[in-house]
Amino acid sequence: MGNKALMVIDIQNDITKNYKKIIDRINEAIDWAVAEDMRIIYIKHNNLSAGTRTFKPDTKGAELVPEMRVVSDNIFVKTKANALTSEEFTEFIEKNGINEFFIAGADATGCVKSTCFNMTKAGYSVHVISDCVTSYDLKKMDEMYAYYAKKGCEVKVLKDYMEGR
C-alpha cells in the first residue's frame, strides 16, 4: 500500500438527502482507489451535543449508508468537524505514512471544509473530488470549491483523477 488514501467523510444515514446524488460516484471512487492500491478510510461523525437528534452514537442515523461500498475496516469516529481531532485516525495515518488524501463526503460547508483546511495546514497533500462531495446547501458548492483551492487543495472531478489529468 502506498502513502495515498481515499477518505470518505460522514456519508451516514443522518446526512443530507443530497448524498443520493453522489453515492454512485463515491462507490466508483472507492473502486478506483482500491485499483490504485490506496487505503480506503471512512470517517463517521458522532454528535455528543445535548439536545441534538442527529448522528447520535449507536443509532441507525450514525451508521454508514447502506448504498455505500465498505471495503475496509478503516472506520474512524470523530466528534468535531475536523477529522484530525480523532486520535485513532491520526495514529492510523502516522503509523501507515499516509500523506496524500483524496476527499469525498459531506458536508462541504462543515466537516469536509474543516478537515481539508486542517489537513493542508498540517502539510498533507489534499485533493477534493468535486463530484463526490455534497452539502445541505447545494447553492454553496461553487463557493466551497473556490475555498478549497484557495486553502491549497487540488479540486477536480473523479474522471480527471481516474485518467491521471
XYZ file of C-alpha atoms in Angstrom:
165
model
C 0.000 0.000 0.000
C 1.249 3.423 -0.884
C 1.058 6.640 1.037
C -2.258 7.691 -0.540
C -5.759 7.296 0.824
C -9.325 7.928 -0.238
C -11.177 9.435 2.701
C -14.986 9.330 2.722
C -16.359 11.763 5.297
C -19.744 11.448 7.033
C -21.752 9.512 4.461
C -24.122 8.336 7.179
C -27.880 7.794 7.401
C -28.475 11.164 9.101
C -26.641 13.140 6.416
C -28.305 15.335 3.842
C -30.572 13.636 1.351
C -28.256 15.083 -1.307
C -25.788 12.223 -0.810
C -28.020 10.085 -3.053
C -26.937 12.281 -5.994
C -23.270 11.352 -5.467
C -23.311 7.877 -3.919
C -22.709 6.092 -7.241
C -19.652 8.283 -7.901
C -18.403 7.708 -4.349
C -18.643 3.957 -4.969
C -16.801 4.474 -8.272
C -14.110 6.429 -6.378
C -13.826 3.571 -3.873
C -13.335 1.073 -6.722
C -10.730 3.369 -8.328
C -8.862 3.781 -5.039
C -8.812 0.011 -4.495
C -7.420 -0.485 -8.027
C -4.780 2.192 -7.314
C -3.753 0.373 -4.103
C -4.820 3.272 -1.880
C -6.045 2.877 1.647
C -9.785 3.480 1.995
C -10.763 5.415 5.109
C -14.291 6.091 6.314
C -14.930 8.882 8.806
C -18.126 8.854 10.860
C -19.429 11.788 12.867
C -20.888 11.234 16.325
C -22.784 14.176 17.749
C -22.327 14.338 21.515
C -24.126 17.679 21.971
C -27.114 17.596 24.283
C -30.462 18.205 22.645
C -29.496 17.293 19.091
C -31.214 14.464 17.266
C -28.765 13.542 14.503
C -25.563 11.488 14.411
C -26.174 10.141 17.899
C -23.745 7.317 18.783
C -25.126 3.784 18.415
C -28.168 4.863 16.383
C -29.206 3.983 12.835
C -28.604 7.612 11.887
C -24.918 7.353 12.804
C -24.345 4.266 10.633
C -22.723 4.465 7.203
C -25.350 4.500 4.442
C -26.238 1.034 3.137
C -25.706 2.041 -0.525
C -22.010 2.739 0.040
C -19.369 0.088 -0.550
C -17.409 -0.529 2.622
C -14.211 -2.279 1.564
C -12.005 -1.790 4.630
C -12.140 -1.780 8.393
C -10.552 1.686 8.448
C -13.577 3.366 10.023
C -12.858 6.185 12.433
C -15.214 8.234 14.581
C -14.886 11.950 15.162
C -16.924 14.191 17.442
C -15.816 17.516 15.924
C -15.899 18.766 12.332
C -12.167 18.222 11.707
C -11.309 14.528 11.172
C -7.802 15.153 12.545
C -9.391 15.529 16.002
C -9.876 11.745 16.019
C -6.796 10.343 17.762
C -7.376 6.888 16.274
C -7.437 8.394 12.775
C -4.270 10.468 13.245
C -2.456 7.477 14.767
C -3.504 5.341 11.780
C -2.255 7.800 9.158
C 1.011 8.362 11.025
C 1.612 4.620 11.512
C 0.949 3.986 7.814
C 2.846 7.024 6.498
C -0.165 8.395 4.622
C 0.440 11.941 3.431
C -1.836 12.335 0.416
C -5.615 12.285 0.623
C -8.438 12.207 -1.906
C -11.596 13.544 -0.237
C -15.223 12.564 -0.797
C -18.176 13.176 1.504
C -20.393 15.668 3.269
C -20.925 18.378 4.390
C -18.923 20.613 2.040
C -19.534 23.665 4.235
C -18.871 21.843 7.522
C -16.849 18.699 8.140
C -15.276 18.452 4.670
C -14.314 22.137 4.839
C -12.803 21.866 8.321
C -10.956 18.638 7.557
C -9.497 19.923 4.265
C -8.393 23.206 5.846
C -6.710 21.494 8.795
C -5.098 18.785 6.663
C -3.482 21.278 4.278
C -2.408 23.390 7.265
C -0.754 20.255 8.742
C 1.191 19.725 5.493
C -0.794 16.921 3.885
C -1.487 16.876 0.160
C -5.278 17.161 -0.245
C -7.318 16.503 -3.387
C -11.050 17.224 -3.276
C -13.054 15.052 -5.664
C -15.611 17.729 -6.533
C -18.311 15.421 -7.867
C -18.017 13.190 -4.781
C -18.756 15.973 -2.278
C -22.163 17.333 -1.312
C -23.797 19.757 1.091
C -27.051 20.630 2.772
C -26.939 23.812 0.696
C -26.058 22.947 -2.898
C -26.004 26.656 -3.819
C -22.758 26.993 -1.862
C -20.839 24.274 -3.707
C -19.006 26.551 -6.183
C -18.027 28.845 -3.311
C -16.684 25.818 -1.417
C -14.633 24.556 -4.383
C -13.031 28.009 -4.599
C -12.387 27.965 -0.845
C -10.689 24.554 -1.021
C -8.455 25.715 -3.885
C -7.578 28.938 -2.047
C -6.553 26.885 1.003
C -4.179 24.706 -1.035
C -6.353 21.769 -2.082
C -6.492 20.484 -5.614
C -10.106 20.301 -6.834
C -11.055 18.058 -9.770
C -13.824 15.710 -10.852
C -13.337 11.971 -10.332
C -12.891 11.262 -14.047
C -9.855 13.576 -14.179
C -8.219 11.775 -11.258
C -9.009 8.387 -12.780
C -7.443 9.443 -16.090
C -4.405 10.953 -14.383
C -5.167 14.511 -15.531
